[in-house]
Amino acid sequence: MNQEITRILKALEGNINGKPWFGNNLFQQLDGIDSNLATIVPEKLNHSIAEIIHHMMAWRKFVIEKLIGNEAYEVWETDLDWVKIPSHNESEWQNLLAALVENQELLMQTISDKAEELLETKVESRNYNFRLMLNGIIQHDIYHIGQISIVRKLVL
């Protein structure tokens, strides 16, 4: 596996389960969050923790679909982008967390199967290449982990 793909994988893993440079990873931020806390939308904010996780997974799925060549797959301005979750029972919350783990595993596997040449390849129907998209999903994760950190402080 090439060095840049390895760096991308390490960053993605760090954000979710590892030791990212910025502080707590996603699962550390989710520690102690139950189904009730996960669906609270704090006053003056737009989204709950569960909604943010759904959003993160939707965009990670977008990356996966583009990596496997699905030109038609879209998230932007669709019902997949931001899903309203008025409530969750504990089973649904645990299912969401399990889906997040599956999403992470699939993203990591899909990227690790690619050759370095892919990074310079333009993403179909976009004005950017796979390098920019993969670095973008890393940044997207970091942004929303920070957002979850803020919501967490407000609901605990």
Short mmCIF file of N, CA, C and O in Angstrom, two decimals, residues 26-38 49 90 93-94 97 152 155-156:
data_model
loop_
_atom_site.label_atom_id
_atom_site.label_comp_id
_atom_site.label_asym_id
_atom_site.label_seq_id
_atom_site.Cartn_x
_atom_site.Cartn_y
_atom_site.Cartn_z
N LEU A 26 -14.07 10.17 17.88
CA LEU A 26 -15.53 10.14 17.86
C LEU A 26 -16.10 9.22 18.94
O LEU A 26 -17.02 9.61 19.67
N PHE A 27 -15.58 8.01 19.07
CA PHE A 27 -16.15 7.09 20.05
C PHE A 27 -15.89 7.55 21.48
O PHE A 27 -16.71 7.30 22.36
N GLN A 28 -14.81 8.26 21.72
CA GLN A 28 -14.62 8.86 23.04
C GLN A 28 -15.66 9.94 23.30
O GLN A 28 -16.18 10.06 24.41
N GLN A 29 -16.00 10.70 22.28
CA GLN A 29 -17.04 11.72 22.43
C GLN A 29 -18.41 11.09 22.68
O GLN A 29 -19.26 11.68 23.34
N LEU A 30 -18.62 9.89 22.15
CA LEU A 30 -19.92 9.23 22.31
C LEU A 30 -20.03 8.44 23.61
O LEU A 30 -21.13 8.01 23.97
N ASP A 31 -18.92 8.26 24.31
CA ASP A 31 -18.93 7.52 25.57
C ASP A 31 -19.86 8.21 26.58
O ASP A 31 -19.75 9.41 26.80
N GLY A 32 -20.77 7.45 27.13
CA GLY A 32 -21.70 7.99 28.11
C GLY A 32 -22.95 8.61 27.51
O GLY A 32 -23.82 9.09 28.24
N ILE A 33 -23.06 8.61 26.19
CA ILE A 33 -24.25 9.14 25.53
C ILE A 33 -25.24 7.99 25.33
O ILE A 33 -24.90 6.97 24.73
N ASP A 34 -26.44 8.14 25.87
CA ASP A 34 -27.47 7.12 25.68
C ASP A 34 -28.48 7.60 24.64
O ASP A 34 -28.33 8.68 24.06
N SER A 35 -29.50 6.80 24.41
CA SER A 35 -30.47 7.12 23.36
C SER A 35 -31.21 8.43 23.63
O SER A 35 -31.52 9.17 22.70
N ASN A 36 -31.46 8.74 24.89
CA ASN A 36 -32.15 10.00 25.21
C ASN A 36 -31.26 11.20 24.92
O ASN A 36 -31.70 12.18 24.30
N LEU A 37 -30.03 11.15 25.39
CA LEU A 37 -29.10 12.26 25.17
C LEU A 37 -28.78 12.43 23.68
O LEU A 37 -28.59 13.54 23.21
N ALA A 38 -28.74 11.30 22.97
CA ALA A 38 -28.36 11.34 21.55
C ALA A 38 -29.35 12.09 20.68
O ALA A 38 -28.99 12.55 19.60
N ILE A 49 -26.89 14.78 18.45
CA ILE A 49 -25.74 13.91 18.20
C ILE A 49 -26.12 12.83 17.19
O ILE A 49 -25.36 12.55 16.26
N GLU A 90 -33.18 2.74 23.03
CA GLU A 90 -31.79 2.31 23.22
C GLU A 90 -31.35 1.33 22.13
O GLU A 90 -30.21 1.38 21.66
N TRP A 93 -30.50 3.31 19.04
CA TRP A 93 -29.24 4.01 19.25
C TRP A 93 -28.06 3.05 19.08
O TRP A 93 -27.08 3.36 18.41
N GLN A 94 -28.17 1.87 19.67
CA GLN A 94 -27.10 0.88 19.53
C GLN A 94 -26.96 0.43 18.08
O GLN A 94 -25.84 0.18 17.61
N LEU A 97 -24.98 3.08 16.28
CA LEU A 97 -23.56 2.96 16.60
C LEU A 97 -22.92 1.78 15.87
O LEU A 97 -21.80 1.88 15.37
N ARG A 152 -22.50 17.51 23.17
CA ARG A 152 -22.30 16.65 24.35
C ARG A 152 -22.23 17.49 25.62
O ARG A 152 -22.86 17.16 26.63
N VAL A 155 -25.71 18.67 26.62
CA VAL A 155 -26.74 17.71 27.02
C VAL A 155 -26.38 16.90 28.26
O VAL A 155 -27.25 16.29 28.86
N LEU A 156 -25.10 16.89 28.62
CA LEU A 156 -24.70 16.14 29.83
C LEU A 156 -24.87 16.96 31.10
O LEU A 156 -24.76 18.12 31.15
#
